[in-house]
Amino acid sequence: MNIAETEKELSVYQSMAARFDVAASKLQLEEGLKQYLRLPNREIIVHIPVAMDNKQLRVFDGYRVQHSIARGPCKGGVRYSPDVTLDEIRGLAAEMTWKCAVVNIPFGGAKGGIVCDPAQLSIGELERITRRYTAEILDYIGPERDVPAPDMNTNEQTMAWIMDTYSMHVRHTVTASVTGKPLDLGGSQGRREATGRGCMIAVDEALKRFSWKRQSTRVIVQGFGNVGSEAARLLHDEGYKITGVADIAGGVFNSNGLDIPALLEYAKQNKTVKGFAGGESIGTQEILEQDCEVLLPAATESVITSKNAHKIKARILAEGANSPTTPPADDILFERGVFVIPDILANAGGVTVSYFEWVQDRQGYFWQEDVVNERLKTIMVAAFDEVVRYGEKHKVNNRIAAYMLAIDRVAFNIKLRGIYA
Ligand code: NAD
């Protein structure tokens, strides 16, 4: 593979577009609609001046890409990382449109990011970056326009700053302007664990198809942040055997099953799972290739590529992260009979409970945690069933089935709204 081909394989937007093209042509989507939905509605680039603690001014690049408002306001996370690119944000924004459509919630897709390294920034610097970014994109966000949420390296605190900055500008408190907020500021019960819980529900549904028992199902999780740690905790509580866990610094493996409560405590103290005494140490990428029934990548994109897909031993791939698998790897996994629960289905629990949070904020009436979890389960089980049945009916893999289902729903709304008038 030459450099250009490798770059194309690793481009999040190109991966999205490749899957979109396959699904759109299977749906025989009109050429105009195809062009329209392949690209985002709007791409915002901001250069944010921020006073650092040492009184020097630094400029950070930030993005917000809004892919579609056909089914409702845009919805999507904001990530902070030195690796953030416009290509990645553009691809993830479109994925959010498809994800919201797969679980049939009334949102379009967006994504945002700031090129920065949070590990090198003080809390004050992070707050100033967040507030200035929010001020720069203020005209384009809001409960009826575009509702940000946490993603890689952002959290409840980041959302509180965005909500406060937005509210200061419009002169009243608007809790529904972001989701993933602290509970005391209009957050929802169950939001923190929602993405991991959604992954667990999807894995449970897949297990039923295989008639496997949880107790004899070995799971490996890559990424131990919000998604990975919650998924590991919930799967462990349900009786699954978690044999491997890794984060950016390294991993830990134990074929008899890891003590997840102890590992969670260790990770809390040490900010990594590396060095945990309850297993052997293992590399972050190496862990993907270990023997297991379920592999749950929950770290970052493009970790399963044409280079390592043939080494994956799992029978079920549940994509907690966004875009962890490239299209050439999809083909290899499909040929090898791996049952893939695609990201736009497997990790849709987060945006589903974000939707619940937005609803609760607008109503000013908050639900009990068991109500949130029950409603999340209903939506995830229905979406899982629809995607798998769609795939069987149209003889396509689960990923293309999810894209087809989503594109069909979005295109239907566009036609209903009368875009051709
Ligand atoms: P996070 O920042 O809380 O955690 C990320 C984890 O991945 C950390 O353990 C980190 O060490 C690890 N990691 C980062 N880069 C890595 C690399 N190159 N190799 C191995 N490990 C690496 O982020 P998160 O919110 O848990 O998000 C993880 C993934 O899930 C992202 O792809 C995100 O877009 C996706 N996602 C998150 C949510 C959500 O609700 N937070 C919802 C849907 C999808």
Coordinates of C-alpha atoms and ligand atoms in Angstrom, one line a residue:
M1 CA 0.0 0.0 0.0
N2 CA 1.5 3.4 -0.9
I3 CA 1.4 6.5 1.3
A4 CA -1.6 8.0 -0.5
E5 CA -3.6 4.8 0.0
T6 CA -2.6 4.5 3.6
E7 CA -3.7 8.2 4.2
K8 CA -7.0 7.5 2.5
E9 CA -7.5 4.4 4.6
L10 CA -6.8 6.3 7.8
S11 CA -9.0 9.4 6.9
V12 CA -12.1 9.4 9.0
Y13 CA -14.0 11.4 6.4
Q14 CA -12.9 9.1 3.5
S15 CA -14.0 6.1 5.6
M16 CA -17.4 7.6 6.2
A17 CA -17.7 8.6 2.5
A18 CA -16.7 5.1 1.3
R19 CA -19.5 3.5 3.4
F20 CA -21.9 6.2 2.5
D21 CA -21.3 5.5 -1.2
V22 CA -21.9 1.8 -0.9
A23 CA -25.1 2.3 1.1
A24 CA -26.4 5.1 -1.1
S25 CA -25.9 3.2 -4.3
K26 CA -27.6 0.1 -2.8
L27 CA -30.5 2.4 -1.9
Q28 CA -30.4 3.9 -5.4
L29 CA -30.4 7.4 -3.8
E30 CA -30.8 10.2 -6.4
E31 CA -27.5 11.8 -7.4
G32 CA -28.4 15.2 -6.0
L33 CA -29.3 13.8 -2.6
K34 CA -26.2 11.8 -2.7
Q35 CA -24.0 14.9 -3.2
Y36 CA -26.0 16.8 -0.6
L37 CA -25.7 14.2 2.2
R38 CA -22.0 13.3 1.4
L39 CA -20.9 16.7 2.5
P40 CA -21.7 18.8 5.7
N41 CA -24.0 21.7 5.7
R42 CA -21.5 24.0 7.3
E43 CA -17.9 24.0 8.5
I44 CA -16.7 26.5 11.0
I45 CA -13.0 27.1 11.7
V46 CA -12.0 29.4 14.5
H47 CA -8.6 30.6 15.7
I48 CA -8.9 31.2 19.5
P49 CA -6.6 33.7 21.2
V50 CA -6.0 32.6 24.8
A51 CA -4.0 34.1 27.6
M52 CA -1.8 31.3 29.1
D53 CA -0.9 31.2 32.8
N54 CA 2.5 32.7 31.9
K55 CA 0.7 35.7 30.5
Q56 CA 1.8 34.8 26.9
L57 CA -0.9 34.8 24.2
R58 CA -1.4 31.5 22.3
V59 CA -3.7 30.8 19.4
F60 CA -5.6 27.5 19.2
D61 CA -7.4 26.1 16.1
G62 CA -10.9 25.0 16.7
Y63 CA -13.7 23.4 14.5
R64 CA -17.4 22.9 14.5
V65 CA -18.8 21.0 11.6
Q66 CA -22.6 20.7 11.2
H67 CA -23.5 17.9 8.8
S68 CA -27.3 17.9 8.7
I69 CA -30.4 19.5 10.3
A70 CA -32.9 17.5 8.3
R71 CA -34.2 15.6 11.3
G72 CA -33.7 18.2 14.0
P73 CA -31.0 20.3 15.7
C74 CA -27.4 19.2 15.2
K75 CA -25.9 17.0 18.0
G76 CA -22.4 16.0 18.6
G77 CA -19.4 15.9 20.9
V78 CA -16.4 18.3 21.2
R79 CA -13.0 16.7 21.5
Y80 CA -9.6 18.2 22.7
S81 CA -6.5 16.5 21.3
P82 CA -3.3 17.5 19.5
D83 CA -4.4 15.2 16.7
V84 CA -7.7 16.9 15.9
T85 CA -8.1 17.6 12.2
L86 CA -10.9 19.1 10.1
D87 CA -11.1 15.8 8.1
E88 CA -11.7 13.9 11.3
I89 CA -14.3 16.3 12.6
R90 CA -16.0 16.3 9.2
G91 CA -16.3 12.5 9.1
L92 CA -17.5 12.3 12.7
A93 CA -20.1 15.0 12.1
A94 CA -21.6 12.9 9.3
E95 CA -21.4 9.8 11.5
M96 CA -23.5 11.6 14.1
T97 CA -26.2 12.2 11.6
W98 CA -26.3 8.5 10.8
K99 CA -26.1 7.5 14.4
C100 CA -29.1 9.7 15.5
A101 CA -31.1 8.3 12.6
V102 CA -30.2 4.6 13.5
V103 CA -31.6 5.1 17.0
N104 CA -34.4 7.3 15.5
I105 CA -34.0 10.3 17.7
P106 CA -34.8 13.8 16.4
F107 CA -31.4 15.2 15.8
G108 CA -28.9 15.8 13.0
G109 CA -25.2 15.4 13.3
A110 CA -22.3 17.7 14.2
K111 CA -18.9 17.4 15.8
G112 CA -16.4 19.9 17.2
G113 CA -12.8 19.9 18.3
I114 CA -9.9 22.0 19.5
V115 CA -6.3 21.3 18.6
C116 CA -4.7 21.2 22.0
D117 CA -3.1 18.9 24.5
P118 CA -5.1 18.9 27.7
A119 CA -2.4 17.1 29.6
Q120 CA -0.2 20.1 29.1
L121 CA -2.8 22.7 30.1
S122 CA -3.8 24.0 33.5
I123 CA -7.5 23.9 34.5
G124 CA -7.6 27.7 34.1
E125 CA -6.2 27.5 30.6
L126 CA -8.7 24.8 29.6
E127 CA -11.5 27.0 30.9
R128 CA -10.4 30.0 29.0
I129 CA -9.9 28.0 25.8
T130 CA -13.4 26.4 26.2
R131 CA -15.1 29.8 26.9
R132 CA -13.5 31.5 23.9
Y133 CA -14.3 28.6 21.6
T134 CA -17.9 28.8 22.7
A135 CA -18.1 32.5 22.2
E136 CA -16.6 32.1 18.7
I137 CA -19.3 29.6 17.6
L138 CA -22.1 31.1 19.6
D139 CA -24.3 32.2 16.7
Y140 CA -24.4 28.6 15.4
I141 CA -25.2 26.7 18.6
G142 CA -28.1 26.5 21.0
P143 CA -30.9 24.1 22.0
E144 CA -32.7 24.5 18.7
R145 CA -29.6 24.7 16.5
D146 CA -26.7 22.6 17.6
V147 CA -26.2 21.0 21.0
P148 CA -22.6 20.0 22.0
A149 CA -21.6 17.1 24.3
P150 CA -18.4 15.6 25.8
D151 CA -16.1 13.4 23.7
M152 CA -12.4 12.6 24.0
N153 CA -10.7 14.6 26.7
T154 CA -13.7 16.7 27.5
N155 CA -16.1 16.1 30.3
E156 CA -19.0 17.4 32.5
Q157 CA -16.9 20.3 33.6
T158 CA -16.2 21.3 30.0
M159 CA -20.0 21.2 29.3
A160 CA -20.7 23.4 32.4
W161 CA -18.3 26.0 31.0
I162 CA -19.9 25.9 27.6
M163 CA -23.4 26.1 29.1
D164 CA -22.4 29.1 31.3
T165 CA -20.7 31.0 28.4
Y166 CA -23.7 30.4 26.2
S167 CA -26.1 31.5 29.0
M168 CA -24.1 34.7 29.7
H169 CA -24.4 35.7 26.1
V170 CA -28.1 35.2 25.8
R171 CA -28.7 36.6 29.3
H172 CA -30.6 33.6 30.8
T173 CA -29.7 30.1 31.9
V174 CA -30.1 27.7 29.0
T175 CA -29.4 24.2 30.4
A176 CA -30.5 22.5 27.1
S177 CA -27.6 24.2 25.2
V178 CA -25.3 21.2 25.9
T179 CA -25.7 17.7 27.2
G180 CA -23.4 15.6 29.4
K181 CA -23.5 18.3 32.1
P182 CA -23.1 17.8 35.9
L183 CA -26.3 16.6 37.5
D184 CA -26.7 19.8 39.5
L185 CA -26.7 21.9 36.3
G186 CA -29.4 20.0 34.5
G187 CA -27.6 16.8 33.6
S188 CA -29.4 13.5 33.3
Q189 CA -29.2 10.5 35.6
G190 CA -27.4 7.7 33.7
R191 CA -25.7 10.0 31.1
R192 CA -22.1 9.3 32.4
E193 CA -22.5 5.5 31.9
A194 CA -24.9 5.7 28.9
T195 CA -22.4 5.0 26.1
G196 CA -20.9 2.0 28.0
R197 CA -24.4 0.8 29.0
G198 CA -25.5 1.0 25.3
C199 CA -22.4 -1.1 24.3
M200 CA -23.4 -3.6 27.0
I201 CA -27.0 -3.9 25.7
A202 CA -25.7 -4.3 22.1
V203 CA -23.3 -7.0 23.2
D204 CA -26.1 -8.8 25.2
E205 CA -28.3 -8.8 22.0
A206 CA -25.5 -10.2 19.9
L207 CA -24.9 -12.9 22.5
K208 CA -28.5 -14.0 22.2
R209 CA -28.0 -14.6 18.5
F210 CA -25.1 -16.8 19.2
S211 CA -26.8 -18.5 22.2
W212 CA -23.7 -17.9 24.3
K213 CA -23.5 -17.6 28.1
R214 CA -22.1 -14.4 29.6
Q215 CA -20.0 -16.3 32.1
S216 CA -18.0 -18.0 29.3
T217 CA -17.7 -14.9 27.1
R218 CA -14.3 -13.3 27.2
V219 CA -14.2 -9.5 26.5
I220 CA -11.2 -7.3 25.7
V221 CA -11.6 -3.5 26.0
Q222 CA -9.3 -1.0 24.4
G223 CA -9.6 2.5 26.0
F224 CA -10.4 3.0 29.7
G225 CA -11.9 6.5 29.6
N226 CA -15.6 7.3 29.9
V227 CA -16.8 4.6 27.4
G228 CA -14.3 1.8 28.0
S229 CA -14.3 1.9 31.8
E230 CA -18.1 2.1 32.1
A231 CA -18.5 -0.7 29.5
A232 CA -16.0 -2.9 31.3
R233 CA -17.6 -2.2 34.7
L234 CA -21.2 -2.9 33.5
L235 CA -20.2 -6.0 31.5
H236 CA -18.2 -7.3 34.5
D237 CA -21.3 -6.7 36.7
E238 CA -23.4 -8.7 34.3
G239 CA -21.1 -11.7 34.6
Y240 CA -18.8 -11.3 31.5
K241 CA -15.2 -12.2 31.9
I242 CA -13.0 -9.2 31.1
T243 CA -9.6 -10.6 30.1
G244 CA -7.9 -7.5 28.8
V245 CA -8.0 -3.8 29.1
A246 CA -5.6 -1.1 27.7
D247 CA -5.3 2.6 27.5
I248 CA -2.9 4.9 25.7
A249 CA 0.0 4.1 28.1
G250 CA -0.3 0.3 27.9
G251 CA -2.5 -2.6 28.9
V252 CA -3.1 -5.5 31.2
F253 CA -4.2 -9.1 30.4
N254 CA -5.4 -12.0 32.5
S255 CA -6.9 -15.1 30.8
N256 CA -8.8 -15.9 34.0
G257 CA -10.5 -12.5 34.0
L258 CA -9.4 -9.2 35.5
D259 CA -10.7 -7.9 38.9
I260 CA -12.5 -4.9 37.3
P261 CA -13.5 -3.1 40.6
A262 CA -9.8 -3.3 41.7
L263 CA -8.7 -2.1 38.2
L264 CA -11.1 0.8 38.3
E265 CA -9.7 1.9 41.7
Y266 CA -6.1 1.4 40.4
A267 CA -6.9 3.5 37.2
K268 CA -8.4 6.2 39.4
Q269 CA -5.3 6.5 41.5
N270 CA -2.7 6.1 38.7
K271 CA -4.6 7.6 35.7
T272 CA -3.7 4.5 33.7
V273 CA -4.3 0.8 33.8
K274 CA -0.6 0.2 33.0
G275 CA 1.2 -1.5 35.8
F276 CA -1.9 -3.1 37.4
A277 CA -0.7 -6.1 39.3
G278 CA -3.7 -8.4 38.6
G279 CA -2.4 -9.4 35.1
E280 CA 0.5 -9.5 32.7
S281 CA 1.4 -6.2 30.9
I282 CA 0.6 -6.0 27.2
G283 CA 0.8 -3.4 24.4
T284 CA -2.1 -1.2 23.5
Q285 CA -2.3 -2.5 19.9
E286 CA -1.2 -6.0 20.8
I287 CA -4.3 -6.4 23.0
L288 CA -6.6 -6.2 20.0
E289 CA -5.1 -9.5 18.7
Q290 CA -5.6 -11.6 21.8
D291 CA -8.0 -14.6 21.9
C292 CA -11.5 -13.5 23.1
E293 CA -15.2 -13.7 22.1
V294 CA -15.9 -9.9 22.2
L295 CA -13.5 -7.1 21.3
L296 CA -14.6 -3.6 22.3
P297 CA -12.4 -0.9 21.0
A298 CA -13.3 2.2 23.0
A299 CA -10.3 4.5 22.5
T300 CA -9.9 6.2 19.2
E301 CA -10.3 5.8 15.4
S302 CA -8.6 3.6 12.9
V303 CA -7.1 1.0 15.3
I304 CA -8.3 -1.9 13.2
T305 CA -6.9 -1.6 9.6
S306 CA -5.9 -3.7 6.7
K307 CA -2.7 -4.3 8.6
N308 CA -4.1 -6.1 11.6
A309 CA -7.7 -7.1 10.7
H310 CA -6.7 -10.6 9.8
K311 CA -5.2 -11.0 13.3
I312 CA -8.4 -10.2 15.1
K313 CA -9.6 -13.4 16.9
A314 CA -12.8 -12.0 18.4
R315 CA -16.1 -13.3 17.0
I316 CA -18.0 -10.1 17.9
L317 CA -16.6 -6.6 17.4
A318 CA -18.6 -4.0 19.4
E319 CA -17.4 -0.6 18.4
G320 CA -17.5 1.7 21.5
A321 CA -15.2 4.2 19.8
N322 CA -16.1 6.2 16.7
S323 CA -14.7 4.9 13.5
P324 CA -12.2 2.4 15.0
T325 CA -12.3 0.2 11.9
T326 CA -11.3 1.2 8.4
P327 CA -13.3 0.1 5.3
P328 CA -10.5 -2.2 4.0
A329 CA -10.6 -3.9 7.5
D330 CA -14.4 -4.2 7.3
D331 CA -14.0 -6.4 4.2
I332 CA -11.4 -8.6 5.9
L333 CA -13.6 -9.0 9.0
F334 CA -16.7 -9.7 7.0
E335 CA -14.9 -12.4 5.0
R336 CA -13.7 -13.9 8.3
G337 CA -17.3 -14.0 9.7
V338 CA -16.8 -11.5 12.5
F339 CA -20.1 -10.1 13.7
V340 CA -19.6 -6.4 13.7
I341 CA -21.8 -4.1 15.8
P342 CA -21.0 -0.8 14.1
D343 CA -20.1 2.4 16.0
I344 CA -23.3 4.2 14.8
L345 CA -25.2 1.5 16.6
A346 CA -23.0 0.2 19.4
N347 CA -22.0 3.6 20.9
A348 CA -25.4 5.3 20.3
G349 CA -26.4 5.0 24.0
G350 CA -24.5 8.2 24.7
V351 CA -26.4 10.3 22.2
T352 CA -29.7 8.6 23.2
V353 CA -29.3 9.7 26.8
S354 CA -28.1 13.1 25.7
Y355 CA -31.5 13.3 23.9
F356 CA -33.2 12.4 27.2
E357 CA -31.2 15.1 28.9
W358 CA -32.2 17.7 26.3
V359 CA -35.9 16.7 26.7
Q360 CA -35.6 16.9 30.5
D361 CA -34.0 20.3 30.4
R362 CA -36.6 21.7 28.1
Q363 CA -39.4 20.2 30.3
G364 CA -37.7 21.2 33.6
Y365 CA -38.7 17.8 34.9
F366 CA -36.1 15.1 35.7
W367 CA -36.4 11.4 35.4
Q368 CA -35.3 8.7 37.8
E369 CA -32.3 6.7 36.8
D370 CA -34.2 3.4 36.3
V371 CA -36.6 5.3 33.9
V372 CA -33.6 6.6 31.9
N373 CA -32.0 3.1 31.7
E374 CA -35.2 1.4 30.8
R375 CA -35.9 3.9 28.0
L376 CA -32.3 3.5 26.8
K377 CA -32.7 -0.2 26.7
T378 CA -35.9 0.0 24.7
I379 CA -34.3 2.2 22.0
M380 CA -31.0 0.2 21.8
V381 CA -32.7 -3.2 21.5
A382 CA -35.1 -1.9 18.8
A383 CA -32.2 -0.3 16.9
F384 CA -30.1 -3.5 17.1
D385 CA -33.0 -5.6 15.9
E386 CA -33.8 -3.2 13.0
V387 CA -30.1 -3.0 11.8
V388 CA -29.6 -6.8 11.9
R389 CA -32.9 -7.5 10.2
Y390 CA -32.2 -4.9 7.6
G391 CA -28.9 -6.5 6.9
E392 CA -30.4 -9.9 6.5
K393 CA -33.2 -8.7 4.2
H394 CA -30.8 -6.7 2.0
K395 CA -27.9 -9.2 2.3
V396 CA -25.4 -6.7 3.5
N397 CA -23.2 -6.6 6.5
N398 CA -24.3 -4.8 9.7
R399 CA -22.3 -1.6 9.0
I400 CA -23.8 -1.1 5.6
A401 CA -27.2 -2.0 6.9
A402 CA -26.9 0.7 9.6
Y403 CA -25.8 3.2 7.0
M404 CA -28.7 2.2 4.7
L405 CA -31.3 2.4 7.4
A406 CA -30.0 5.9 8.5
I407 CA -29.6 7.4 5.0
D408 CA -33.1 6.2 4.1
R409 CA -34.5 7.9 7.2
V410 CA -32.7 11.2 6.6
A411 CA -33.5 11.2 2.9
F412 CA -37.2 10.5 3.6
N413 CA -37.3 13.6 5.9
I414 CA -35.6 15.7 3.4
K415 CA -38.2 14.7 0.8
L416 CA -41.0 15.2 3.2
R417 CA -39.8 18.7 4.0
G418 CA -39.9 19.6 0.3
I419 CA -36.3 20.4 -0.5
Y420 CA -37.2 20.2 -4.2
A421 CA -39.7 23.0 -4.1
Ligands
NAD1 P1 -11.9 9.5 27.0 O1 -11.0 10.6 26.8 O2 -12.7 9.5 28.3 O3 -11.0 8.1 27.0 C1 -10.3 7.7 26.0 C2 -9.5 6.5 26.4 O4 -8.8 5.9 25.2 C3 -8.4 6.7 27.4 O5 -8.3 5.5 28.3 C4 -7.1 6.9 26.6 O6 -6.0 6.5 27.3 C5 -7.4 5.9 25.5 N1 -6.7 6.2 24.2 C6 -6.6 7.4 23.6 N2 -5.9 7.3 22.5 C7 -5.5 6.0 22.4 C8 -4.7 5.3 21.5 N3 -4.1 5.9 20.5 N4 -4.5 4.0 21.8 C9 -5.0 3.4 22.8 N5 -5.8 4.0 23.7 C10 -6.0 5.3 23.5 O7 -12.8 9.3 25.8 P2 -14.3 8.6 25.7 O8 -15.3 9.7 25.9 O9 -14.3 7.4 26.4 O10 -14.3 8.3 24.1 C11 -13.7 7.2 23.6 C12 -14.2 6.9 22.2 O11 -15.6 6.7 22.2 C13 -14.0 8.0 21.2 O12 -13.8 7.5 19.9 C14 -15.3 8.8 21.2 O13 -15.5 9.6 20.0 C15 -16.3 7.6 21.4 N6 -17.6 8.0 21.9 C16 -17.7 8.6 23.1 C17 -19.0 8.8 23.6 C18 -19.1 9.4 25.0 O14 -20.3 9.5 25.5 N7 -18.1 9.8 25.7 C19 -20.1 8.5 22.9 C20 -19.9 7.9 21.7 C21 -18.7 7.6 21.2

